[in-house]
Amino acid sequence: MTAVRSVAAGMNGQIKMLSIKNLHASVGDREILRGVNLEVPTGEVHAIMGPNGSGKSTLSYVLAGRDGYDITDGSILFGGEEIVETPAEERAAKGIFLAFQYPLEIPGVATMTFLKAAMNAQRKARGEAELTTPDFMRRVKVAAEKLNVTQEMLRRPLNVGFSGGEKKRNEILQMALLEPKLAILDETDSGLDIDALKTVSDGVNALRAPDRSMLVITHYQRLLDHIVPDVVHVMAAGRIVRSGGPELALELEANGYADYVGAAAA
Ligand code: ADP
Ligand code: MG
């Protein structure tokens, strides 16, 4: 265990993969995150649910280090290390992965080429040697088959003309290949039919590991039937307003978010 990790472990010895304290973030003069507090221990899967517009995607972008957001207060510790000032590429190299709600289309770059570049950039940042082409091909083949990503999709430009389900499967393929420490999945269930939802969920569940944490963001409860989280958090008006076990997701499904929206705005 490194020095940084033992500090993160604190007095009770529990290591926090992610520890967010009083996080405030704005776009221009509009404050979107209004004091987020959230802790995700190493090895756990946490879900964030909440009404549209509550700041879920903003939180995921701020964690990934995307440009355009001003962090006006608070802190984000990743493995005990402050990352508020850390650029997005460095966060990715440290092991933070964000699967987008709307995956980007990149015409002119074959999916396969993109995957290889992403893997090698991360290996380089970690001081590891580049993958040889046969080694890369073997890894992609194994991971792609599990997610029903065909060879034909891998040859096509990244996400261009992919259906919603194909894009999401492709995001999970990237995640599987990059083996992140913290995976953030933003509405990975949106636009998926039941079969694709099962494929994506199986892919995510296969990546659960004692040294990996996941933050699964969703508006609906149905994804959490397949990816059963350790903890469910409710986000409303830019804050986490309630946390509980998996049963909280069922309660939200039954009662909706109305109680939280009123309380959070007050
Ligand atoms: P969610 O993912 O929970 O639906 P978002 O994080 O996408 O919520 O958005 C939260 C709020 O912040 C919304 O009211 C949205 O309109 C606003 N917002 C998000 N991004 C921007 C931006 N770049 N500029 C202005 N307002 C934004
Ligand atoms: Mg969103």
mmCIF file of C-alpha atoms and ligand atoms in Angstrom:
data_model
loop_
_atom_site.group_PDB
_atom_site.id
_atom_site.type_symbol
_atom_site.label_atom_id
_atom_site.label_comp_id
_atom_site.label_asym_id
_atom_site.label_seq_id
_atom_site.Cartn_x
_atom_site.Cartn_y
_atom_site.Cartn_z
ATOM 1 C CA MET A 1 0.000 0.000 0.000
ATOM 2 C CA THR A 2 1.374 3.412 -0.912
ATOM 3 C CA ALA A 3 1.646 6.341 1.479
ATOM 4 C CA VAL A 4 -1.167 8.194 -0.295
ATOM 5 C CA ARG A 5 -3.495 5.215 0.115
ATOM 6 C CA SER A 6 -2.814 4.765 3.793
ATOM 7 C CA VAL A 7 -3.693 8.421 4.353
ATOM 8 C CA ALA A 8 -6.916 7.870 2.399
ATOM 9 C CA ALA A 9 -7.653 4.836 4.547
ATOM 10 C CA GLY A 10 -7.969 7.085 7.596
ATOM 11 C CA MET A 11 -8.297 5.860 11.142
ATOM 12 C CA ASN A 12 -10.736 3.008 10.502
ATOM 13 C CA GLY A 13 -8.641 1.533 7.702
ATOM 14 C CA GLN A 14 -11.350 1.806 5.049
ATOM 15 C CA ILE A 15 -9.931 3.093 1.786
ATOM 16 C CA LYS A 16 -12.074 5.590 -0.092
ATOM 17 C CA MET A 17 -11.667 5.456 -3.830
ATOM 18 C CA LEU A 18 -13.588 8.703 -4.132
ATOM 19 C CA SER A 19 -14.340 11.317 -1.526
ATOM 20 C CA ILE A 20 -16.193 14.460 -2.589
ATOM 21 C CA LYS A 21 -16.680 17.243 -0.057
ATOM 22 C CA ASN A 22 -18.858 20.327 -0.402
ATOM 23 C CA LEU A 23 -18.332 20.462 -4.165
ATOM 24 C CA HIS A 24 -19.656 23.557 -5.890
ATOM 25 C CA ALA A 25 -19.411 23.956 -9.661
ATOM 26 C CA SER A 26 -20.734 26.560 -12.072
ATOM 27 C CA VAL A 27 -21.047 27.146 -15.775
ATOM 28 C CA GLY A 28 -20.673 30.873 -16.335
ATOM 29 C CA ASP A 29 -22.574 32.507 -13.495
ATOM 30 C CA ARG A 30 -24.961 29.573 -13.101
ATOM 31 C CA GLU A 31 -24.247 27.317 -10.108
ATOM 32 C CA ILE A 32 -25.161 23.705 -10.951
ATOM 33 C CA LEU A 33 -23.455 21.663 -8.202
ATOM 34 C CA ARG A 34 -24.397 23.223 -4.873
ATOM 35 C CA GLY A 35 -22.426 21.379 -2.210
ATOM 36 C CA VAL A 36 -22.115 17.718 -3.229
ATOM 37 C CA ASN A 37 -20.894 15.308 -0.534
ATOM 38 C CA LEU A 38 -20.252 11.729 -1.651
ATOM 39 C CA GLU A 39 -17.962 8.896 -0.596
ATOM 40 C CA VAL A 40 -17.396 5.737 -2.617
ATOM 41 C CA PRO A 41 -15.247 3.098 -0.899
ATOM 42 C CA THR A 42 -12.924 0.974 -3.002
ATOM 43 C CA GLY A 43 -14.653 -2.025 -4.561
ATOM 44 C CA GLU A 44 -18.194 -0.669 -4.192
ATOM 45 C CA VAL A 45 -20.799 0.156 -6.819
ATOM 46 C CA HIS A 46 -22.858 3.241 -6.033
ATOM 47 C CA ALA A 47 -25.840 4.496 -7.997
ATOM 48 C CA ILE A 48 -26.891 8.113 -8.357
ATOM 49 C CA MET A 49 -30.514 8.668 -9.248
ATOM 50 C CA GLY A 50 -32.375 11.908 -9.611
ATOM 51 C CA PRO A 51 -34.723 13.968 -11.721
ATOM 52 C CA ASN A 52 -33.675 15.457 -15.039
ATOM 53 C CA GLY A 53 -31.671 18.614 -14.555
ATOM 54 C CA SER A 54 -30.514 17.752 -11.020
ATOM 55 C CA GLY A 55 -26.831 17.893 -11.995
ATOM 56 C CA LYS A 56 -25.972 14.201 -12.504
ATOM 57 C CA SER A 57 -24.215 14.641 -15.843
ATOM 58 C CA THR A 58 -22.496 17.790 -14.590
ATOM 59 C CA LEU A 59 -21.090 15.821 -11.648
ATOM 60 C CA SER A 60 -19.790 13.127 -14.004
ATOM 61 C CA TYR A 61 -18.129 15.736 -16.257
ATOM 62 C CA VAL A 62 -16.601 17.555 -13.287
ATOM 63 C CA LEU A 63 -15.187 14.251 -11.988
ATOM 64 C CA ALA A 64 -13.694 13.494 -15.396
ATOM 65 C CA GLY A 65 -12.172 16.993 -15.522
ATOM 66 C CA ARG A 66 -13.990 18.282 -18.574
ATOM 67 C CA ASP A 67 -13.359 21.926 -19.512
ATOM 68 C CA GLY A 68 -16.024 24.590 -19.102
ATOM 69 C CA TYR A 69 -16.872 24.120 -15.403
ATOM 70 C CA ASP A 70 -15.624 26.367 -12.599
ATOM 71 C CA ILE A 71 -15.085 24.567 -9.317
ATOM 72 C CA THR A 72 -15.825 27.370 -6.898
ATOM 73 C CA ASP A 73 -15.526 25.416 -3.637
ATOM 74 C CA GLY A 74 -14.907 21.967 -2.209
ATOM 75 C CA SER A 75 -12.669 19.039 -2.897
ATOM 76 C CA ILE A 76 -12.450 15.782 -4.854
ATOM 77 C CA LEU A 77 -10.094 13.174 -3.430
ATOM 78 C CA PHE A 78 -9.304 10.228 -5.687
ATOM 79 C CA GLY A 79 -7.414 7.530 -3.791
ATOM 80 C CA GLY A 80 -6.707 10.197 -1.176
ATOM 81 C CA GLU A 81 -5.237 12.635 -3.682
ATOM 82 C CA GLU A 82 -6.784 16.041 -4.488
ATOM 83 C CA ILE A 83 -7.638 16.149 -8.215
ATOM 84 C CA VAL A 84 -9.645 19.369 -8.554
ATOM 85 C CA GLU A 85 -6.757 20.990 -10.460
ATOM 86 C CA THR A 86 -5.716 17.844 -12.363
ATOM 87 C CA PRO A 87 -6.285 17.961 -16.159
ATOM 88 C CA ALA A 88 -8.682 15.444 -17.741
ATOM 89 C CA GLU A 89 -5.952 13.404 -19.496
ATOM 90 C CA GLU A 90 -4.082 12.940 -16.224
ATOM 91 C CA ARG A 91 -7.240 11.863 -14.451
ATOM 92 C CA ALA A 92 -7.853 9.294 -17.207
ATOM 93 C CA ALA A 93 -4.267 8.079 -16.866
ATOM 94 C CA LYS A 94 -4.775 7.720 -13.105
ATOM 95 C CA GLY A 95 -7.735 5.447 -13.807
ATOM 96 C CA ILE A 96 -10.908 7.546 -13.988
ATOM 97 C CA PHE A 97 -13.156 6.517 -16.856
ATOM 98 C CA LEU A 98 -16.392 8.205 -17.928
ATOM 99 C CA ALA A 99 -18.874 6.454 -20.217
ATOM 100 C CA PHE A 100 -20.871 9.252 -21.819
ATOM 101 C CA GLN A 101 -24.617 9.700 -21.853
ATOM 102 C CA TYR A 102 -24.177 10.750 -25.490
ATOM 103 C CA PRO A 103 -21.077 9.008 -26.908
ATOM 104 C CA LEU A 104 -19.140 11.153 -29.381
ATOM 105 C CA GLU A 105 -19.039 10.294 -33.073
ATOM 106 C CA ILE A 106 -15.616 10.632 -34.662
ATOM 107 C CA PRO A 107 -15.757 10.355 -38.445
ATOM 108 C CA GLY A 108 -12.453 9.319 -40.010
ATOM 109 C CA VAL A 109 -11.160 7.363 -37.012
ATOM 110 C CA ALA A 110 -11.844 3.630 -37.076
ATOM 111 C CA THR A 111 -13.152 2.299 -33.767
ATOM 112 C CA MET A 112 -10.275 -0.184 -33.619
ATOM 113 C CA THR A 113 -7.681 2.578 -34.162
ATOM 114 C CA PHE A 114 -9.286 4.697 -31.461
ATOM 115 C CA LEU A 115 -9.262 1.812 -28.958
ATOM 116 C CA LYS A 116 -5.600 1.071 -29.623
ATOM 117 C CA ALA A 117 -4.601 4.737 -29.247
ATOM 118 C CA ALA A 118 -6.602 5.057 -26.006
ATOM 119 C CA MET A 119 -5.067 1.912 -24.515
ATOM 120 C CA ASN A 120 -1.537 2.849 -25.485
ATOM 121 C CA ALA A 121 -1.882 6.434 -24.222
ATOM 122 C CA GLN A 122 -2.944 5.081 -20.865
ATOM 123 C CA ARG A 123 -0.158 2.485 -20.781
ATOM 124 C CA LYS A 124 2.375 5.181 -21.617
ATOM 125 C CA ALA A 125 1.091 7.390 -18.787
ATOM 126 C CA ARG A 126 1.507 4.437 -16.424
ATOM 127 C CA GLY A 127 5.043 3.820 -17.662
ATOM 128 C CA GLU A 128 4.109 0.561 -19.388
ATOM 129 C CA ALA A 129 5.227 -0.569 -22.845
ATOM 130 C CA GLU A 130 2.880 -0.197 -25.838
ATOM 131 C CA LEU A 131 0.862 -3.261 -26.736
ATOM 132 C CA THR A 132 2.027 -5.217 -29.757
ATOM 133 C CA THR A 133 -0.590 -5.440 -32.510
ATOM 134 C CA PRO A 134 -1.250 -9.184 -31.960
ATOM 135 C CA ASP A 135 -1.601 -8.651 -28.210
ATOM 136 C CA PHE A 136 -3.991 -5.729 -28.773
ATOM 137 C CA MET A 137 -6.046 -7.706 -31.323
ATOM 138 C CA ARG A 138 -6.361 -10.655 -28.966
ATOM 139 C CA ARG A 139 -7.581 -8.469 -26.082
ATOM 140 C CA VAL A 140 -10.087 -6.624 -28.247
ATOM 141 C CA LYS A 141 -11.446 -9.861 -29.695
ATOM 142 C CA VAL A 142 -12.082 -11.383 -26.273
ATOM 143 C CA ALA A 143 -13.713 -8.253 -24.843
ATOM 144 C CA ALA A 144 -15.735 -7.458 -28.010
ATOM 145 C CA GLU A 145 -17.259 -10.940 -28.228
ATOM 146 C CA LYS A 146 -18.602 -10.679 -24.672
ATOM 147 C CA LEU A 147 -20.357 -7.413 -25.556
ATOM 148 C CA ASN A 148 -21.632 -8.479 -28.991
ATOM 149 C CA VAL A 149 -19.473 -5.839 -30.660
ATOM 150 C CA THR A 150 -18.806 -7.226 -34.142
ATOM 151 C CA GLN A 151 -15.589 -7.025 -36.152
ATOM 152 C CA GLU A 152 -17.526 -4.974 -38.695
ATOM 153 C CA MET A 153 -18.370 -2.356 -36.010
ATOM 154 C CA LEU A 154 -14.724 -2.218 -34.976
ATOM 155 C CA ARG A 155 -13.689 -1.358 -38.540
ATOM 156 C CA ARG A 156 -16.250 1.462 -38.842
ATOM 157 C CA PRO A 157 -15.546 5.087 -37.798
ATOM 158 C CA LEU A 158 -16.030 5.551 -34.048
ATOM 159 C CA ASN A 159 -19.757 5.571 -33.213
ATOM 160 C CA VAL A 160 -20.691 6.972 -36.646
ATOM 161 C CA GLY A 161 -24.065 5.517 -37.635
ATOM 162 C CA PHE A 162 -24.064 3.239 -34.573
ATOM 163 C CA SER A 163 -27.453 2.692 -32.983
ATOM 164 C CA GLY A 164 -27.958 3.863 -29.389
ATOM 165 C CA GLY A 165 -27.353 0.328 -28.138
ATOM 166 C CA GLU A 166 -24.224 -0.137 -30.266
ATOM 167 C CA LYS A 167 -22.761 3.114 -28.934
ATOM 168 C CA LYS A 168 -23.363 2.071 -25.334
ATOM 169 C CA ARG A 169 -21.847 -1.391 -25.920
ATOM 170 C CA ASN A 170 -18.864 0.303 -27.487
ATOM 171 C CA GLU A 171 -18.452 2.529 -24.396
ATOM 172 C CA ILE A 172 -18.428 -0.547 -22.153
ATOM 173 C CA LEU A 173 -15.887 -2.162 -24.480
ATOM 174 C CA GLN A 174 -13.603 0.856 -23.985
ATOM 175 C CA MET A 175 -14.090 0.564 -20.249
ATOM 176 C CA ALA A 176 -13.269 -3.159 -20.277
ATOM 177 C CA LEU A 177 -10.065 -2.546 -22.232
ATOM 178 C CA LEU A 178 -8.917 0.433 -20.144
ATOM 179 C CA GLU A 179 -9.507 -1.363 -16.818
ATOM 180 C CA PRO A 180 -10.214 1.843 -14.834
ATOM 181 C CA LYS A 181 -10.051 2.168 -11.053
ATOM 182 C CA LEU A 182 -13.171 4.346 -11.025
ATOM 183 C CA ALA A 183 -15.770 3.904 -13.754
ATOM 184 C CA ILE A 184 -18.552 6.466 -14.089
ATOM 185 C CA LEU A 185 -21.484 5.389 -16.244
ATOM 186 C CA ASP A 186 -23.808 8.254 -17.152
ATOM 187 C CA GLU A 187 -27.260 6.982 -18.175
ATOM 188 C CA THR A 188 -25.756 3.963 -19.852
ATOM 189 C CA ASP A 189 -29.237 2.473 -19.942
ATOM 190 C CA SER A 190 -30.884 5.250 -21.962
ATOM 191 C CA GLY A 191 -31.831 4.150 -25.453
ATOM 192 C CA LEU A 192 -31.280 0.458 -24.763
ATOM 193 C CA ASP A 193 -33.804 -2.267 -25.494
ATOM 194 C CA ILE A 194 -34.079 -5.151 -23.020
ATOM 195 C CA ASP A 195 -31.503 -7.367 -24.791
ATOM 196 C CA ALA A 196 -28.941 -4.563 -25.083
ATOM 197 C CA LEU A 197 -29.571 -3.604 -21.455
ATOM 198 C CA LYS A 198 -28.775 -7.184 -20.440
ATOM 199 C CA THR A 199 -25.607 -7.253 -22.555
ATOM 200 C CA VAL A 200 -24.388 -3.929 -21.167
ATOM 201 C CA SER A 201 -25.249 -4.884 -17.576
ATOM 202 C CA ASP A 202 -23.494 -8.240 -17.886
ATOM 203 C CA GLY A 203 -20.456 -6.393 -19.263
ATOM 204 C CA VAL A 204 -20.480 -3.969 -16.333
ATOM 205 C CA ASN A 205 -21.010 -6.726 -13.756
ATOM 206 C CA ALA A 206 -18.069 -8.660 -15.192
ATOM 207 C CA LEU A 207 -15.892 -5.631 -14.381
ATOM 208 C CA ARG A 208 -16.856 -5.484 -10.701
ATOM 209 C CA ALA A 209 -13.678 -6.043 -8.730
ATOM 210 C CA PRO A 210 -12.332 -5.471 -5.192
ATOM 211 C CA ASP A 211 -9.973 -2.774 -6.471
ATOM 212 C CA ARG A 212 -12.464 -1.022 -8.764
ATOM 213 C CA SER A 213 -15.324 1.327 -7.852
ATOM 214 C CA MET A 214 -18.226 2.309 -10.039
ATOM 215 C CA LEU A 215 -20.647 5.200 -10.071
ATOM 216 C CA VAL A 216 -23.752 4.278 -12.029
ATOM 217 C CA ILE A 217 -25.920 7.277 -12.898
ATOM 218 C CA THR A 218 -29.468 6.611 -13.960
ATOM 219 C CA HIS A 219 -32.850 8.261 -14.056
ATOM 220 C CA TYR A 220 -34.729 4.936 -13.994
ATOM 221 C CA GLN A 221 -34.637 2.042 -11.612
ATOM 222 C CA ARG A 222 -34.631 -0.764 -14.213
ATOM 223 C CA LEU A 223 -30.832 -0.691 -14.779
ATOM 224 C CA LEU A 224 -30.403 -1.352 -11.061
ATOM 225 C CA ASP A 225 -32.313 -4.649 -11.378
ATOM 226 C CA HIS A 226 -29.336 -5.806 -13.428
ATOM 227 C CA ILE A 227 -26.473 -3.894 -11.804
ATOM 228 C CA VAL A 228 -27.334 -4.130 -8.117
ATOM 229 C CA PRO A 229 -25.554 -1.281 -6.306
ATOM 230 C CA ASP A 230 -24.160 -1.311 -2.765
ATOM 231 C CA VAL A 231 -25.529 2.180 -2.133
ATOM 232 C CA VAL A 232 -28.097 4.395 -3.875
ATOM 233 C CA HIS A 233 -27.849 8.186 -3.650
ATOM 234 C CA VAL A 234 -30.525 10.649 -4.641
ATOM 235 C CA MET A 235 -29.411 13.859 -6.289
ATOM 236 C CA ALA A 236 -31.699 16.884 -6.446
ATOM 237 C CA ALA A 237 -30.946 20.516 -7.264
ATOM 238 C CA GLY A 238 -27.182 19.998 -7.251
ATOM 239 C CA ARG A 239 -26.793 18.043 -3.996
ATOM 240 C CA ILE A 240 -26.970 14.480 -2.704
ATOM 241 C CA VAL A 241 -30.111 14.667 -0.591
ATOM 242 C CA ARG A 242 -30.491 11.062 0.515
ATOM 243 C CA SER A 243 -28.525 7.797 0.536
ATOM 244 C CA GLY A 244 -29.654 4.250 1.233
ATOM 245 C CA GLY A 245 -29.515 0.635 0.128
ATOM 246 C CA PRO A 246 -30.754 -0.848 -3.162
ATOM 247 C CA GLU A 247 -34.327 -0.718 -1.831
ATOM 248 C CA LEU A 248 -34.194 3.082 -2.128
ATOM 249 C CA ALA A 249 -34.271 2.682 -5.924
ATOM 250 C CA LEU A 250 -37.541 0.761 -5.685
ATOM 251 C CA GLU A 251 -39.017 3.407 -3.408
ATOM 252 C CA LEU A 252 -38.086 6.107 -5.931
ATOM 253 C CA GLU A 253 -39.616 4.086 -8.745
ATOM 254 C CA ALA A 254 -42.866 3.830 -6.780
ATOM 255 C CA ASN A 255 -43.041 7.406 -5.451
ATOM 256 C CA GLY A 256 -41.125 9.476 -8.003
ATOM 257 C CA TYR A 257 -38.855 12.393 -7.196
ATOM 258 C CA ALA A 258 -41.445 15.001 -6.241
ATOM 259 C CA ASP A 259 -40.610 14.928 -2.498
ATOM 260 C CA TYR A 260 -36.931 15.532 -3.178
ATOM 261 C CA VAL A 261 -37.407 18.275 -5.735
ATOM 262 C CA GLY A 262 -39.464 20.354 -3.301
ATOM 263 C CA ALA A 263 -37.150 19.743 -0.344
ATOM 264 C CA ALA A 264 -33.944 20.415 -2.272
ATOM 265 C CA ALA A 265 -35.151 23.698 -3.724
ATOM 266 C CA ALA A 266 -36.151 24.992 -0.284
HETATM 267 P P1 ADP B 1 -28.954 15.758 -15.294
HETATM 268 O O1 ADP B 1 -27.851 14.973 -15.915
HETATM 269 O O2 ADP B 1 -29.227 15.381 -13.868
HETATM 270 O O3 ADP B 1 -30.204 15.707 -16.101
HETATM 271 P P2 ADP B 1 -27.334 18.087 -15.951
HETATM 272 O O4 ADP B 1 -26.089 17.977 -15.147
HETATM 273 O O5 ADP B 1 -27.258 17.714 -17.391
HETATM 274 O O6 ADP B 1 -28.512 17.282 -15.218
HETATM 275 O O7 ADP B 1 -27.872 19.579 -15.850
HETATM 276 C C1 ADP B 1 -28.135 20.228 -14.618
HETATM 277 C C2 ADP B 1 -28.617 21.636 -14.860
HETATM 278 O O8 ADP B 1 -27.537 22.432 -15.322
HETATM 279 C C3 ADP B 1 -29.702 21.739 -15.901
HETATM 280 O O9 ADP B 1 -30.606 22.731 -15.506
HETATM 281 C C4 ADP B 1 -28.954 22.149 -17.154
HETATM 282 O O10 ADP B 1 -29.769 22.892 -18.023
HETATM 283 C C5 ADP B 1 -27.829 22.991 -16.580
HETATM 284 N N1 ADP B 1 -26.611 22.924 -17.421
HETATM 285 C C6 ADP B 1 -25.863 21.829 -17.656
HETATM 286 N N2 ADP B 1 -24.823 22.114 -18.449
HETATM 287 C C7 ADP B 1 -24.924 23.434 -18.720
HETATM 288 C C8 ADP B 1 -24.145 24.350 -19.497
HETATM 289 N N3 ADP B 1 -23.061 23.946 -20.169
HETATM 290 N N4 ADP B 1 -24.546 25.642 -19.536
HETATM 291 C C9 ADP B 1 -25.646 26.046 -18.864
HETATM 292 N N5 ADP B 1 -26.407 25.256 -18.109
HETATM 293 C C10 ADP B 1 -26.069 23.949 -18.045
HETATM 294 MG MG MG B 2 -27.713 13.665 -17.570
#
